[in-house]
Tab-separated table of C-alpha atoms and ligand atoms in Angstrom:
chain	number	residue	atom	x	y	z
A	1	UNK	CA	-1.690	22.504	-0.345
A	2	UNK	CA	0.035	22.114	2.980
A	3	UNK	CA	0.703	18.834	4.781
A	4	UNK	CA	0.601	18.705	8.569
A	5	UNK	CA	2.005	16.106	10.944
A	6	UNK	CA	-0.366	13.738	12.746
A	7	UNK	CA	1.635	14.421	15.923
A	8	UNK	CA	1.216	18.139	16.283
A	9	UNK	CA	-1.579	18.863	13.793
A	10	UNK	CA	-0.029	22.288	13.294
A	11	UNK	CA	2.638	23.684	11.069
A	12	UNK	CA	2.257	22.448	7.514
A	13	UNK	CA	4.911	21.824	4.878
A	14	UNK	CA	4.690	21.918	1.072
A	15	UNK	CA	4.047	18.699	-0.891
A	16	UNK	CA	7.623	18.654	-2.101
A	17	UNK	CA	8.961	18.689	1.457
A	18	UNK	CA	6.489	16.067	2.600
A	19	UNK	CA	7.545	13.770	-0.263
A	20	UNK	CA	11.269	14.277	0.222
A	21	UNK	CA	11.155	13.954	4.012
A	22	UNK	CA	8.684	11.066	4.087
A	23	UNK	CA	8.160	11.303	7.830
A	24	UNK	CA	7.633	14.594	9.708
A	25	UNK	CA	10.436	15.805	11.970
A	26	UNK	CA	8.376	14.915	15.056
A	27	UNK	CA	7.923	11.360	13.639
A	28	UNK	CA	4.286	12.013	12.804
A	29	UNK	CA	2.834	11.151	9.394
A	30	UNK	CA	1.972	13.852	6.903
A	31	UNK	CA	-1.685	14.557	6.158
A	32	UNK	CA	-3.112	16.934	3.536
A	33	UNK	CA	-4.791	19.872	5.256
A	34	UNK	CA	-7.848	19.573	2.988
A	35	UNK	CA	-9.630	16.719	1.235
A	36	UNK	CA	-11.392	18.050	-1.839
A	37	UNK	CA	-14.921	16.850	-2.586
A	38	UNK	CA	-15.310	15.788	-6.199
A	39	UNK	CA	-18.387	17.192	-7.978
A	40	UNK	CA	-21.413	14.928	-8.414
A	41	UNK	CA	-21.217	15.031	-12.229
A	42	UNK	CA	-17.858	13.264	-11.997
A	43	UNK	CA	-19.654	10.298	-10.447
A	44	UNK	CA	-22.635	10.427	-12.820
A	45	UNK	CA	-20.529	9.484	-15.840
A	46	UNK	CA	-17.600	7.825	-14.151
A	47	UNK	CA	-18.282	4.481	-15.859
A	48	UNK	CA	-17.348	6.091	-19.192
A	49	UNK	CA	-13.879	7.073	-17.985
A	50	UNK	CA	-10.648	5.105	-18.300
A	51	UNK	CA	-8.409	4.421	-15.311
A	52	UNK	CA	-6.059	7.109	-16.567
A	53	UNK	CA	-8.853	9.704	-16.725
A	54	UNK	CA	-10.105	8.833	-13.254
A	55	UNK	CA	-6.630	8.767	-11.753
A	56	UNK	CA	-5.707	12.096	-13.302
A	57	UNK	CA	-8.887	13.757	-12.005
A	58	UNK	CA	-8.295	12.472	-8.470
A	59	UNK	CA	-4.582	13.330	-8.709
A	60	UNK	CA	-5.534	16.916	-9.566
A	61	UNK	CA	-7.616	17.098	-6.414
A	62	UNK	CA	-4.609	16.036	-4.335
A	63	UNK	CA	-1.653	17.510	-6.180
A	64	UNK	CA	-3.102	20.076	-8.614
A	65	UNK	CA	-1.894	23.077	-6.555
A	66	UNK	CA	1.660	21.824	-6.376
A	67	UNK	CA	2.470	20.102	-9.660
A	68	UNK	CA	2.092	21.703	-13.054
A	69	UNK	CA	-0.835	20.148	-14.960
A	70	UNK	CA	1.130	18.763	-17.902
A	71	UNK	CA	3.753	17.225	-15.596
A	72	UNK	CA	1.082	15.670	-13.410
A	73	UNK	CA	-0.657	14.236	-16.452
A	74	UNK	CA	2.652	12.723	-17.613
A	75	UNK	CA	3.357	11.218	-14.203
A	76	UNK	CA	-0.082	9.606	-14.072
A	77	UNK	CA	0.149	8.327	-17.642
A	78	UNK	CA	3.596	6.800	-17.219
A	79	UNK	CA	2.873	5.308	-13.807
A	80	UNK	CA	-0.211	3.391	-14.869
A	81	UNK	CA	0.495	1.501	-18.053
A	82	UNK	CA	-1.340	-1.592	-16.774
A	83	UNK	CA	-4.965	-2.458	-16.081
A	84	UNK	CA	-6.704	-2.946	-12.724
A	85	UNK	CA	-9.706	-5.078	-13.667
A	86	UNK	CA	-12.706	-5.836	-11.498
A	87	UNK	CA	-13.604	-9.531	-11.715
A	88	UNK	CA	-16.754	-11.174	-10.432
A	89	UNK	CA	-15.955	-14.132	-8.164
A	90	UNK	CA	-19.478	-15.007	-7.075
A	91	UNK	CA	-22.800	-13.259	-6.527
A	92	UNK	CA	-22.160	-9.900	-4.859
A	93	UNK	CA	-18.432	-10.481	-4.413
A	94	UNK	CA	-15.890	-8.919	-6.747
A	95	UNK	CA	-12.123	-8.951	-6.875
A	96	UNK	CA	-10.304	-5.741	-7.748
A	97	UNK	CA	-7.144	-7.158	-9.282
A	98	UNK	CA	-4.306	-4.843	-8.392
A	99	UNK	CA	-1.515	-7.201	-9.452
A	100	UNK	CA	-1.050	-6.481	-13.132
A	101	UNK	CA	1.895	-4.097	-12.667
A	102	UNK	CA	5.576	-4.970	-13.123
A	103	UNK	CA	6.074	-6.679	-9.727
A	104	UNK	CA	2.585	-8.184	-9.582
A	105	UNK	CA	1.437	-6.461	-6.388
A	106	UNK	CA	-0.678	-3.392	-5.670
A	107	UNK	CA	2.313	-1.502	-4.317
A	108	UNK	CA	3.370	-0.867	-7.927
A	109	UNK	CA	0.638	1.780	-8.041
A	110	UNK	CA	2.026	3.942	-5.248
A	111	UNK	CA	5.686	3.180	-5.898
A	112	UNK	CA	5.587	4.053	-9.592
A	113	UNK	CA	3.734	7.282	-8.912
A	114	UNK	CA	6.080	8.268	-6.097
A	115	UNK	CA	9.283	7.613	-8.037
A	116	UNK	CA	8.106	9.822	-10.861
A	117	UNK	CA	6.891	12.585	-8.577
A	118	UNK	CA	10.178	12.572	-6.681
A	119	UNK	CA	12.163	12.671	-9.932
A	120	UNK	CA	9.994	15.650	-10.992
A	121	UNK	CA	10.832	17.563	-7.798
A	122	UNK	CA	14.534	16.749	-8.079
A	123	UNK	CA	14.525	18.046	-11.658
A	124	UNK	CA	12.468	21.144	-10.845
A	125	UNK	CA	14.750	22.157	-8.002
A	126	UNK	CA	17.922	21.267	-9.890
A	127	UNK	CA	19.049	19.322	-6.803
A	128	UNK	CA	22.694	18.369	-6.831
A	129	UNK	CA	22.809	16.030	-3.860
A	130	UNK	CA	21.724	12.425	-4.395
A	131	UNK	CA	18.450	11.434	-2.700
A	132	UNK	CA	18.552	8.172	-0.733
A	133	UNK	CA	15.305	6.270	-0.458
A	134	UNK	CA	15.156	3.967	2.583
A	135	UNK	CA	12.502	1.311	2.474
A	136	UNK	CA	11.660	-1.394	4.985
A	137	UNK	CA	9.738	-4.278	3.480
A	138	UNK	CA	7.765	-7.240	4.742
A	139	UNK	CA	7.810	-8.643	1.227
A	140	UNK	CA	6.160	-6.642	-1.520
A	141	UNK	CA	7.070	-3.031	-0.824
A	142	UNK	CA	10.731	-3.654	-1.538
A	143	UNK	CA	10.144	-5.012	-5.004
A	144	UNK	CA	7.599	-2.376	-5.994
A	145	UNK	CA	9.779	0.482	-4.758
A	146	UNK	CA	13.020	-0.926	-6.158
A	147	UNK	CA	11.465	-1.511	-9.563
A	148	UNK	CA	9.670	1.834	-9.505
A	149	UNK	CA	12.967	3.654	-8.918
A	150	UNK	CA	15.262	1.409	-10.952
A	151	UNK	CA	17.567	3.535	-13.079
A	152	UNK	CA	15.992	6.858	-11.963
A	153	UNK	CA	18.804	9.384	-11.925
A	154	UNK	CA	19.728	11.171	-8.730
A	155	UNK	CA	18.102	8.520	-6.534
A	156	UNK	CA	19.578	5.577	-4.614
A	157	UNK	CA	17.381	2.981	-2.965
A	158	UNK	CA	18.178	0.872	0.118
A	159	UNK	CA	15.787	-2.021	0.710
A	160	UNK	CA	15.793	-3.494	4.245
A	161	UNK	CA	14.140	-6.882	4.553
A	162	UNK	CA	13.873	-9.513	7.305
A	163	UNK	CA	16.207	-12.444	6.687
A	164	UNK	CA	14.324	-15.644	5.890
A	165	UNK	CA	10.872	-14.053	6.225
A	166	UNK	CA	10.102	-13.152	2.620
A	167	UNK	CA	9.384	-15.655	-0.137
A	168	UNK	CA	12.217	-16.529	-2.576
A	169	UNK	CA	10.291	-14.893	-5.405
A	170	UNK	CA	9.739	-11.698	-3.440
A	171	UNK	CA	13.410	-11.635	-2.521
A	172	UNK	CA	14.495	-12.047	-6.136
A	173	UNK	CA	12.520	-8.958	-7.090
A	174	UNK	CA	14.733	-6.552	-5.158
A	175	UNK	CA	18.036	-8.403	-4.790
A	176	UNK	CA	18.755	-9.026	-8.485
A	177	UNK	CA	18.378	-5.524	-9.886
A	178	UNK	CA	21.764	-3.893	-9.292
A	179	UNK	CA	22.220	-0.318	-10.593
A	180	UNK	CA	20.935	2.177	-8.006
A	181	UNK	CA	19.269	-0.507	-5.847
A	182	UNK	CA	20.968	-1.970	-2.727
A	183	UNK	CA	19.370	-4.785	-0.700
A	184	UNK	CA	20.106	-5.271	3.023
A	185	UNK	CA	19.246	-8.587	4.645
A	186	UNK	CA	18.455	-7.760	8.279
A	187	UNK	CA	18.800	-10.348	11.077
A	188	UNK	CA	15.414	-9.551	12.581
A	189	UNK	CA	11.742	-9.189	11.645
A	190	UNK	CA	9.876	-6.512	9.690
A	191	UNK	CA	9.425	-4.316	12.758
A	192	UNK	CA	13.202	-4.259	13.238
A	193	UNK	CA	13.632	-3.154	9.614
A	194	UNK	CA	11.025	-0.427	10.079
A	195	UNK	CA	12.671	0.689	13.334
A	196	UNK	CA	16.065	1.068	11.596
A	197	UNK	CA	14.508	3.242	8.913
A	198	UNK	CA	12.649	5.393	11.437
A	199	UNK	CA	15.794	5.869	13.486
A	200	UNK	CA	17.712	6.950	10.427
A	201	UNK	CA	15.160	9.697	9.755
A	202	UNK	CA	15.356	10.873	13.345
A	203	UNK	CA	19.169	11.066	13.316
A	204	UNK	CA	19.938	14.762	12.888
A	205	UNK	CA	23.620	14.309	12.121
A	206	UNK	CA	22.987	11.606	9.517
A	207	UNK	CA	20.395	13.784	7.839
A	208	UNK	CA	22.888	16.606	7.585
A	209	UNK	CA	25.288	14.344	5.743
A	210	UNK	CA	22.825	12.537	3.464
A	211	UNK	CA	19.469	13.398	1.940
A	212	UNK	CA	17.153	10.655	3.164
A	213	UNK	CA	13.583	9.881	2.238
A	214	UNK	CA	11.144	7.065	2.767
A	215	UNK	CA	9.104	5.131	0.248
A	216	UNK	CA	7.053	3.183	2.759
A	217	UNK	CA	3.332	3.783	2.726
A	218	UNK	CA	4.023	6.558	5.214
A	219	UNK	CA	5.061	8.700	2.238
A	220	UNK	CA	2.127	10.751	0.936
A	221	UNK	CA	3.240	10.253	-2.662
A	222	UNK	CA	2.866	6.499	-2.269
A	223	UNK	CA	-0.110	6.555	-0.041
A	224	UNK	CA	-2.516	8.990	-1.758
A	225	UNK	CA	-2.430	7.444	-5.289
A	226	UNK	CA	-3.889	4.294	-3.770
A	227	UNK	CA	-7.177	6.204	-3.593
A	228	UNK	CA	-7.372	6.222	-7.417
A	229	UNK	CA	-8.402	2.612	-7.812
A	230	UNK	CA	-11.272	2.779	-5.356
A	231	UNK	CA	-12.934	5.171	-7.802
A	232	UNK	CA	-12.063	2.884	-10.692
A	233	UNK	CA	-13.571	-0.130	-8.902
A	234	UNK	CA	-16.772	1.859	-8.471
A	235	UNK	CA	-16.725	2.853	-12.153
A	236	UNK	CA	-16.267	-0.725	-13.302
A	237	UNK	CA	-18.980	-1.977	-11.020
A	238	UNK	CA	-21.341	0.626	-12.424
A	239	UNK	CA	-20.429	-0.280	-15.986
A	240	UNK	CA	-20.573	-4.045	-15.643
A	241	UNK	CA	-23.666	-4.131	-13.480
A	242	UNK	CA	-25.850	-1.163	-14.359
A	243	UNK	CA	-28.571	-2.324	-11.990
A	244	UNK	CA	-26.015	-1.092	-9.533
A	245	UNK	CA	-24.938	-1.702	-6.065
A	246	UNK	CA	-26.446	0.690	-3.568
A	247	UNK	CA	-24.482	-0.478	-0.587
A	248	UNK	CA	-20.866	-0.900	-1.489
A	249	UNK	CA	-18.455	-2.474	0.976
A	250	UNK	CA	-14.701	-2.490	0.417
A	251	UNK	CA	-12.692	-5.181	2.110
A	252	UNK	CA	-8.955	-4.593	2.348
A	253	UNK	CA	-6.286	-7.099	3.407
A	254	UNK	CA	-4.340	-4.875	5.782
A	255	UNK	CA	-0.844	-4.669	7.227
A	256	UNK	CA	0.361	-1.101	7.584
A	257	UNK	CA	-3.144	0.131	6.671
A	258	UNK	CA	-2.008	2.478	3.885
A	259	UNK	CA	-4.271	0.811	1.373
A	260	UNK	CA	-7.337	0.977	3.577
A	261	UNK	CA	-6.690	4.563	4.660
A	262	UNK	CA	-6.476	5.623	1.003
A	263	UNK	CA	-9.975	4.170	0.613
A	264	UNK	CA	-11.163	6.307	3.513
A	265	UNK	CA	-9.895	9.344	1.611
A	266	UNK	CA	-11.860	8.259	-1.474
A	267	UNK	CA	-15.004	8.117	0.641
A	268	UNK	CA	-14.333	11.603	2.023
A	269	UNK	CA	-14.008	12.822	-1.570
A	270	UNK	CA	-17.552	11.699	-2.256
A	271	UNK	CA	-17.248	8.082	-3.394
A	272	UNK	CA	-20.396	6.182	-2.398
A	273	UNK	CA	-18.975	3.583	-0.027
A	274	UNK	CA	-21.122	2.298	2.804
A	275	UNK	CA	-18.368	0.833	4.944
A	276	UNK	CA	-14.960	-0.824	5.038
A	277	UNK	CA	-13.732	-4.115	6.407
A	278	UNK	CA	-10.088	-4.537	7.416
A	279	UNK	CA	-9.079	-8.167	6.943
A	280	UNK	CA	-6.181	-9.202	9.151
A	281	UNK	CA	-4.174	-12.332	9.680
A	282	UNK	CA	-3.053	-13.204	13.212
A	283	UNK	CA	-1.421	-9.793	13.473
A	284	UNK	CA	-4.609	-8.366	14.888
A	285	UNK	CA	-3.686	-5.111	16.614
A	286	UNK	CA	-6.415	-3.218	14.752
A	287	UNK	CA	-8.998	-5.950	15.301
A	288	UNK	CA	-8.227	-5.799	19.013
A	289	UNK	CA	-8.420	-2.017	18.966
A	290	UNK	CA	-11.952	-2.156	17.528
A	291	UNK	CA	-12.920	-4.694	20.166
A	292	UNK	CA	-11.412	-2.938	23.185
A	293	UNK	CA	-10.780	0.696	22.261
A	294	UNK	CA	-7.129	0.300	23.227
A	295	UNK	CA	-4.386	0.457	20.617
A	296	UNK	CA	-1.678	-1.930	21.744
A	297	UNK	CA	1.214	-2.568	19.331
A	298	UNK	CA	2.830	-5.973	19.570
A	299	UNK	CA	5.702	-7.799	17.881
A	300	UNK	CA	4.580	-9.207	14.544
A	301	UNK	CA	3.950	-12.918	13.986
A	302	UNK	CA	4.966	-14.660	10.742
A	303	UNK	CA	2.005	-15.922	8.651
A	304	UNK	CA	1.349	-17.133	5.095
A	305	UNK	CA	0.028	-13.652	4.251
A	306	UNK	CA	3.408	-12.181	5.147
A	307	UNK	CA	2.957	-8.697	3.687
A	308	UNK	CA	0.397	-8.179	6.454
A	309	UNK	CA	2.706	-9.268	9.282
A	310	UNK	CA	2.820	-5.887	10.960
A	311	UNK	CA	2.667	-5.391	14.712
A	312	UNK	CA	2.380	-1.597	14.819
A	313	UNK	CA	0.614	-0.372	11.672
A	314	UNK	CA	2.031	3.046	10.815
A	315	UNK	CA	-1.091	4.365	9.129
A	316	UNK	CA	-3.114	3.926	12.285
A	317	UNK	CA	-1.938	7.462	13.071
A	318	UNK	CA	-3.643	8.719	9.908
A	319	UNK	CA	-6.882	6.877	10.630
A	320	UNK	CA	-6.914	8.183	14.171
A	321	UNK	CA	-6.411	11.718	12.880
A	322	UNK	CA	-8.992	11.372	10.090
A	323	UNK	CA	-11.680	10.298	12.552
A	324	UNK	CA	-10.929	13.091	14.995
A	325	UNK	CA	-9.284	10.701	17.465
A	326	UNK	CA	-12.620	9.076	18.131
A	327	UNK	CA	-12.955	5.368	18.626
A	328	UNK	CA	-16.719	5.596	18.027
A	329	UNK	CA	-16.249	7.360	14.704
A	330	UNK	CA	-13.793	4.744	13.481
A	331	UNK	CA	-16.103	1.930	14.510
A	332	UNK	CA	-19.016	3.460	12.647
A	333	UNK	CA	-17.298	3.028	9.274
A	334	UNK	CA	-14.764	0.243	9.709
A	335	UNK	CA	-15.005	-3.265	11.055
A	336	UNK	CA	-12.302	-5.919	11.166
A	337	UNK	CA	-11.786	-9.658	10.955
A	338	UNK	CA	-8.781	-11.826	11.784
A	339	UNK	CA	-7.871	-15.255	10.488
A	340	UNK	CA	-5.351	-17.961	11.227
A	341	UNK	CA	-3.217	-19.437	8.471
A	342	UNK	CA	-5.503	-22.494	8.466
A	343	UNK	CA	-8.572	-20.333	7.889
A	344	UNK	CA	-6.873	-18.361	5.124
A	345	UNK	CA	-5.768	-21.577	3.416
A	346	UNK	CA	-9.229	-23.121	3.726
A	347	UNK	CA	-10.866	-20.118	2.046
A	348	UNK	CA	-8.300	-20.048	-0.733
A	349	UNK	CA	-8.850	-23.761	-1.443
A	350	UNK	CA	-12.625	-23.529	-1.147
A	351	UNK	CA	-12.924	-20.541	-3.470
A	352	UNK	CA	-10.710	-22.210	-6.071
A	353	UNK	CA	-12.606	-25.484	-5.935
A	354	UNK	CA	-16.036	-23.923	-6.153
A	355	UNK	CA	-15.490	-20.980	-8.527
A	356	UNK	CA	-12.169	-21.658	-10.275
A	357	UNK	CA	-10.889	-18.261	-9.074
A	358	UNK	CA	-7.398	-18.472	-7.594
A	359	UNK	CA	-6.679	-16.078	-4.718
A	360	UNK	CA	-3.359	-15.248	-3.100
A	361	UNK	CA	-3.193	-15.597	0.711
A	362	UNK	CA	-3.773	-11.844	1.271
A	363	UNK	CA	-6.746	-11.673	-1.054
A	364	UNK	CA	-8.030	-14.902	0.492
A	365	UNK	CA	-8.167	-13.210	3.877
A	366	UNK	CA	-10.307	-10.401	2.455
A	367	UNK	CA	-12.467	-12.751	0.407
A	368	UNK	CA	-13.211	-14.776	3.514
A	369	UNK	CA	-14.165	-11.641	5.421
A	370	UNK	CA	-16.726	-10.747	2.744
A	371	UNK	CA	-18.224	-14.231	2.693
A	372	UNK	CA	-18.733	-13.986	6.455
A	373	UNK	CA	-19.579	-10.336	6.988
A	374	UNK	CA	-21.581	-9.154	3.984
A	375	UNK	CA	-25.171	-8.293	4.868
A	376	UNK	CA	-28.287	-8.512	2.735
A	377	UNK	CA	-28.391	-5.781	0.087
A	378	UNK	CA	-24.664	-5.116	0.243
A	379	UNK	CA	-22.141	-5.953	-2.409
A	380	UNK	CA	-18.509	-6.391	-1.650
A	381	UNK	CA	-15.304	-5.590	-3.481
A	382	UNK	CA	-12.108	-7.008	-2.046
A	383	UNK	CA	-8.690	-5.793	-3.055
A	384	UNK	CA	-6.686	-8.638	-4.557
A	385	UNK	CA	-3.310	-7.207	-3.659
A	386	UNK	CA	-0.891	-9.726	-5.206
A	387	UNK	CA	-0.731	-12.372	-7.901
A	388	UNK	CA	-1.026	-15.881	-6.365
A	389	UNK	CA	2.217	-16.972	-8.038
A	390	UNK	CA	4.131	-14.535	-5.814
A	391	UNK	CA	3.389	-17.015	-3.022
A	392	UNK	CA	3.955	-20.071	-5.181
A	393	UNK	CA	5.060	-22.502	-2.450
A	394	UNK	CA	2.162	-21.782	-0.083
A	395	UNK	CA	-0.469	-21.622	-2.808
A	396	UNK	CA	0.663	-24.836	-4.487
A	397	UNK	CA	0.549	-26.668	-1.168
A	398	UNK	CA	-2.954	-25.347	-0.486
A	399	UNK	CA	-4.524	-26.223	-3.836
A	400	UNK	CA	-2.375	-29.324	-4.303
A	401	UNK	CA	-1.382	-28.568	-7.862
A	402	UNK	CA	1.421	-26.676	-9.522
A	403	UNK	CA	1.350	-23.063	-10.623
A	404	UNK	CA	2.927	-21.662	-13.736
A	405	UNK	CA	5.036	-18.560	-13.019
A	406	UNK	CA	4.014	-15.535	-15.092
A	407	UNK	CA	6.740	-14.321	-17.492
A	408	UNK	CA	7.410	-11.205	-15.419
A	409	UNK	CA	8.299	-13.324	-12.388
A	410	UNK	CA	10.429	-15.796	-14.336
A	411	UNK	CA	12.696	-12.976	-15.385
A	412	UNK	CA	13.356	-11.954	-11.758
A	413	UNK	CA	13.969	-15.483	-10.544
A	414	UNK	CA	16.578	-16.014	-13.264
A	415	UNK	CA	18.694	-13.088	-11.978
A	416	UNK	CA	21.572	-13.454	-9.502
A	417	UNK	CA	21.073	-12.356	-5.904
A	418	UNK	CA	23.198	-9.682	-4.303
A	419	UNK	CA	22.583	-8.504	-0.724
A	420	UNK	CA	24.478	-7.149	2.276
A	421	UNK	CA	23.931	-8.763	5.695
A	422	UNK	CA	22.835	-6.246	8.355
A	423	UNK	CA	22.278	-6.515	12.120
A	424	UNK	CA	19.339	-4.961	13.998
A	425	UNK	CA	21.747	-2.508	15.520
A	426	UNK	CA	21.236	1.065	14.323
A	427	UNK	CA	24.921	1.962	14.613
A	428	UNK	CA	25.802	-0.747	12.082
A	429	UNK	CA	23.184	0.504	9.661
A	430	UNK	CA	24.285	4.102	10.117
A	431	UNK	CA	27.930	3.206	9.471
A	432	UNK	CA	26.950	1.272	6.373
A	433	UNK	CA	25.041	4.251	4.944
A	434	UNK	CA	27.886	6.633	5.637
A	435	UNK	CA	30.382	4.289	3.972
A	436	UNK	CA	28.455	4.218	0.716
B	1	LIG	C1	1.594	-4.523	1.515
B	1	LIG	C2	0.607	-5.562	1.249
B	1	LIG	C3	-0.598	-5.621	1.973
B	1	LIG	C4	-0.891	-4.659	3.106
B	1	LIG	O1	-1.095	-3.342	2.654
B	1	LIG	P1	-1.049	-2.125	3.691
B	1	LIG	O2	-1.278	-0.923	2.867
B	1	LIG	O3	0.304	-2.156	4.319
B	1	LIG	O4	-2.125	-2.369	4.680
B	1	LIG	C5	-1.533	-6.574	1.624
B	1	LIG	N1	-1.290	-7.470	0.643
B	1	LIG	C6	-0.144	-7.460	-0.055
B	1	LIG	C7	0.058	-8.489	-1.105
B	1	LIG	C8	0.841	-6.504	0.207
B	1	LIG	O5	1.962	-6.510	-0.482
């Protein structure tokens, strides 16, 4: 299968090149030239399948032409050694818990798959030169990518994160690892980190001297596997509630919109989804786009749902492409909400008090959207993208009681932090990379 750039829509590259390059040469995002429809019998018995079986079937549809079957099966099996349970929160509202992986956030899914796929390509090609993964993070990407790639031979990872804008627990998850992982503390916000990474990819001379790739959700190997769990949510819903849900709505707490766009792919593949809701915090570029038809990127604003503090969501380019550059088409399947920190906190507290279910601030945003937007006859699944303990300080203040850290997080926090300070200036970053 070939992957084309959202900028020119033309000349396609092979999967391997799309994964290694991350971003197309013209700065567009890669898109698969076809989206395979899954046969109806797959959906008839889907509730009998495990997550592995579902993920492998969907992975074959995406990657089956380009990765040998036994290797692909191994990659899927190794990547997903944790569960992604669907939990009922209240009538018609379900939480798809995506935080049971090693760093307790949904990005483990894409990051673990991508690291293994990249290692497969490096091995298959017998590549000599080290591959450098550059990743900008607003909080959770860095830890998922760093842990996904930790100790993988032939790969070095550079994590760029905004100084003072990620939680101490998030920071510990990518600054204490050592080995092939280097953390850079950037004096700026997430958009500055993302801009440094994008500039590095566009720098012809730098790319001649080093092999660079991205592990942000712009990379197809991180982005596409996120479609797997939409099918699994559907399967679990069908199994737990055989009376069924005819009108399924997915609500996705969104930042760079990779997660939501993967859901759009699942729908194109035949999954019975009625519509999607993008839940935003005060970074409401997409919300404003749906209201006005004008896409206007803005600097991001810090919020308590900090992994969604994105002012220019990169996957908007994929959504725009997928819907044939039509505002009307996008609006027919996706709506959006936006909430202030106070509203997010109020929903988190209210849900906990009434149901005993503890949300994290990102999930709380999506939960609130479902409580407000769900119509009669619909049932809603929101993606619970991180464990609440990842945002310990905010969550404890909101519910006014203390939270026990899960064992996995305790281990990170106990490690010692090592980072390099970095300015927002590209020349400094470039010199740093070349000195490594
Ligand atoms: C990254 C992240 C998001 C946003 O996901 P996108 O794919 O960038 O839209 C939401 N919640 C959490 C906890 C995250 O880490």
